[in-house]
PDB file of C-alpha atoms in Angstrom:
ATOM      1  CA  MET A   1       5.740 -51.931  14.147  1.00  0.00           C
ATOM      2  CA  GLY A   2       5.221 -50.612  10.693  1.00  0.00           C
ATOM      3  CA  ASN A   3       1.467 -50.313  11.237  1.00  0.00           C
ATOM      4  CA  LEU A   4       2.020 -48.255  14.256  1.00  0.00           C
ATOM      5  CA  PHE A   5       4.140 -45.788  12.306  1.00  0.00           C
ATOM      6  CA  TRP A   6       1.597 -45.097   9.692  1.00  0.00           C
ATOM      7  CA  ILE A   7      -1.163 -44.832  12.337  1.00  0.00           C
ATOM      8  CA  GLY A   8       0.895 -42.268  14.081  1.00  0.00           C
ATOM      9  CA  LEU A   9       1.534 -40.358  10.973  1.00  0.00           C
ATOM     10  CA  VAL A  10      -2.202 -40.180  10.073  1.00  0.00           C
ATOM     11  CA  VAL A  11      -3.072 -39.065  13.586  1.00  0.00           C
ATOM     12  CA  LEU A  12      -0.383 -36.408  13.365  1.00  0.00           C
ATOM     13  CA  PHE A  13      -1.505 -35.357   9.846  1.00  0.00           C
ATOM     14  CA  GLY A  14      -5.133 -35.121  11.171  1.00  0.00           C
ATOM     15  CA  CYS A  15      -4.262 -33.069  14.193  1.00  0.00           C
ATOM     16  CA  ALA A  16      -2.225 -30.573  12.090  1.00  0.00           C
ATOM     17  CA  PHE A  17      -5.177 -30.263   9.619  1.00  0.00           C
ATOM     18  CA  TRP A  18      -7.683 -29.698  12.504  1.00  0.00           C
ATOM     19  CA  GLN A  19      -5.435 -27.130  14.156  1.00  0.00           C
ATOM     20  CA  GLN A  20      -5.033 -25.335  10.784  1.00  0.00           C
ATOM     21  CA  ARG A  21      -8.779 -25.161  10.344  1.00  0.00           C
ATOM     22  CA  ARG A  22      -9.221 -23.903  13.824  1.00  0.00           C
ATOM     23  CA  GLN A  23      -6.466 -21.146  13.414  1.00  0.00           C
ATOM     24  CA  THR A  24      -8.265 -20.061  10.064  1.00  0.00           C
ATOM     25  CA  GLU A  25     -11.722 -19.873  11.621  1.00  0.00           C
ATOM     26  CA  ILE A  26     -10.293 -17.671  14.508  1.00  0.00           C
ATOM     27  CA  ALA A  27      -8.326 -15.505  12.019  1.00  0.00           C
ATOM     28  CA  GLN A  28     -11.310 -15.003   9.951  1.00  0.00           C
ATOM     29  CA  ARG A  29     -13.378 -14.044  12.805  1.00  0.00           C
ATOM     30  CA  PHE A  30     -10.874 -11.615  14.097  1.00  0.00           C
ATOM     31  CA  ILE A  31     -10.358  -9.842  10.598  1.00  0.00           C
ATOM     32  CA  GLU A  32     -14.185  -9.666  10.459  1.00  0.00           C
ATOM     33  CA  GLN A  33     -14.336  -7.972  13.755  1.00  0.00           C
ATOM     34  CA  ARG A  34     -11.527  -5.630  13.109  1.00  0.00           C
ATOM     35  CA  CYS A  35     -12.862  -4.430   9.623  1.00  0.00           C
ATOM     36  CA  GLN A  36     -16.235  -3.874  11.154  1.00  0.00           C
ATOM     37  CA  HIS A  37     -14.697  -1.753  13.914  1.00  0.00           C
ATOM     38  CA  LEU A  38     -12.706   0.227  11.428  1.00  0.00           C
ATOM     39  CA  GLY A  39     -15.778   0.812   9.128  1.00  0.00           C
ATOM     40  CA  LEU A  40     -14.414  -1.326   6.202  1.00  0.00           C
ATOM     41  CA  GLN A  41     -16.130  -3.818   4.148  1.00  0.00           C
ATOM     42  CA  LEU A  42     -14.302  -7.058   4.021  1.00  0.00           C
ATOM     43  CA  LEU A  43     -14.206  -8.643   0.627  1.00  0.00           C
ATOM     44  CA  ASN A  44     -12.060 -11.824   0.864  1.00  0.00           C
ATOM     45  CA  VAL A  45      -9.973 -13.783   3.205  1.00  0.00           C
ATOM     46  CA  ALA A  46      -7.195 -16.239   2.119  1.00  0.00           C
ATOM     47  CA  ARG A  47      -4.656 -18.194   3.904  1.00  0.00           C
ATOM     48  CA  GLY A  48      -1.065 -17.115   2.840  1.00  0.00           C
ATOM     49  CA  GLU A  49       2.268 -18.679   3.642  1.00  0.00           C
ATOM     50  CA  HIS A  50       3.683 -20.262   6.785  1.00  0.00           C
ATOM     51  CA  VAL A  51       6.685 -18.406   8.124  1.00  0.00           C
ATOM     52  CA  PHE A  52       9.201 -19.527  10.612  1.00  0.00           C
ATOM     53  CA  LYS A  53      10.440 -16.093  11.487  1.00  0.00           C
ATOM     54  CA  ASP A  54       8.719 -12.912  12.020  1.00  0.00           C
ATOM     55  CA  ASP A  55       9.885  -9.334  10.799  1.00  0.00           C
ATOM     56  CA  GLU A  56      12.071  -8.910  13.769  1.00  0.00           C
ATOM     57  CA  GLY A  57      13.859 -12.378  13.411  1.00  0.00           C
ATOM     58  CA  ARG A  58      12.039 -14.055  16.172  1.00  0.00           C
ATOM     59  CA  ILE A  59      11.891 -17.803  15.514  1.00  0.00           C
ATOM     60  CA  GLY A  60       8.326 -19.798  15.747  1.00  0.00           C
ATOM     61  CA  TRP A  61       5.681 -21.116  13.510  1.00  0.00           C
ATOM     62  CA  ARG A  62       3.331 -18.521  12.171  1.00  0.00           C
ATOM     63  CA  THR A  63       0.666 -18.285   9.437  1.00  0.00           C
ATOM     64  CA  ARG A  64       0.040 -15.212   7.428  1.00  0.00           C
ATOM     65  CA  TYR A  65      -3.535 -14.518   6.304  1.00  0.00           C
ATOM     66  CA  TYR A  66      -4.282 -12.103   3.439  1.00  0.00           C
ATOM     67  CA  PHE A  67      -7.569 -10.158   3.198  1.00  0.00           C
ATOM     68  CA  GLU A  68      -9.116  -7.554   0.803  1.00  0.00           C
ATOM     69  CA  PHE A  69     -11.279  -4.786   1.953  1.00  0.00           C
ATOM     70  CA  SER A  70     -12.926  -1.713   0.604  1.00  0.00           C
ATOM     71  CA  ALA A  71     -13.375   1.630   2.193  1.00  0.00           C
ATOM     72  CA  ASP A  72     -16.059   2.917  -0.005  1.00  0.00           C
ATOM     73  CA  GLY A  73     -17.311  -0.024  -2.083  1.00  0.00           C
ATOM     74  CA  GLN A  74     -15.347   1.093  -5.323  1.00  0.00           C
ATOM     75  CA  ASP A  75     -11.733   0.561  -4.188  1.00  0.00           C
ATOM     76  CA  ASN A  76      -9.813  -2.492  -3.300  1.00  0.00           C
ATOM     77  CA  TYR A  77      -6.995  -2.890  -0.757  1.00  0.00           C
ATOM     78  CA  GLN A  78      -5.026  -5.904   0.794  1.00  0.00           C
ATOM     79  CA  GLY A  79      -4.081  -6.252   4.278  1.00  0.00           C
ATOM     80  CA  HIS A  80      -2.633  -9.190   6.259  1.00  0.00           C
ATOM     81  CA  ILE A  81      -2.691 -10.688   9.533  1.00  0.00           C
ATOM     82  CA  LEU A  82       0.112 -12.795  11.034  1.00  0.00           C
ATOM     83  CA  MET A  83      -1.317 -15.627  13.580  1.00  0.00           C
ATOM     84  CA  LYS A  84       0.832 -17.170  16.194  1.00  0.00           C
ATOM     85  CA  ARG A  85      -0.594 -20.477  17.050  1.00  0.00           C
ATOM     86  CA  LEU A  86      -4.273 -19.496  17.773  1.00  0.00           C
ATOM     87  CA  HIS A  87      -3.605 -15.833  18.691  1.00  0.00           C
ATOM     88  CA  PRO A  88      -3.481 -12.680  16.283  1.00  0.00           C
ATOM     89  CA  PHE A  89       0.139 -11.642  16.358  1.00  0.00           C
ATOM     90  CA  ARG A  90       0.165  -8.601  13.917  1.00  0.00           C
ATOM     91  CA  PHE A  91      -2.520  -6.939  12.152  1.00  0.00           C
ATOM     92  CA  HIS A  92      -1.612  -4.740   9.076  1.00  0.00           C
ATOM     93  CA  VAL A  93      -4.026  -2.545   7.190  1.00  0.00           C
ATOM     94  CA  PRO A  94      -2.388  -0.390   4.623  1.00  0.00           C
ATOM     95  CA  PRO A  95      -3.095   3.412   4.190  1.00  0.00           C
ATOM     96  CA  HIS A  96      -6.392   3.752   2.319  1.00  0.00           C
ATOM     97  CA  ARG A  97      -8.616   6.627   1.178  1.00  0.00           C
ATOM     98  CA  MET A  98     -11.745   7.080   3.483  1.00  0.00           C
ATOM     99  CA  PRO A  99     -15.014   7.797   1.648  1.00  0.00           C
ATOM    100  CA  GLU A 100     -15.995  11.460   1.616  1.00  0.00           C
ATOM    101  CA  THR A 101     -18.707  12.340   4.022  1.00  0.00           C
ATOM    102  CA  LEU A 102     -21.516  14.440   2.979  1.00  0.00           C
ATOM    103  CA  VAL A 103     -21.757  17.764   4.735  1.00  0.00           C
ATOM    104  CA  GLU A 104     -25.235  19.293   5.123  1.00  0.00           C
ATOM    105  CA  ASN A 105     -25.759  22.952   5.322  1.00  0.00           C
TER     106      ASN A 105
END
């Protein structure tokens, strides 16, 4: 009976690890696509903390991912995405300066 408990625990840990890796890959792909769509240069993506409540107080397991981006290659800003299971739940890009465009006469 003791061996069955440990095997179940290892399987549970393995499933949780696999699910977290899958969520991380989906979040990174989503962040890359969104930054490309907004014309931003993605610099870094990192998994943050796990949260059990969102900003509105709803209960549920969510994972926050932080990412750094640049608008003109010289500045650096940090945004975040909140993932609920395998779906992007909230995407936040802070206000940032857009690069000046050249005006031709």
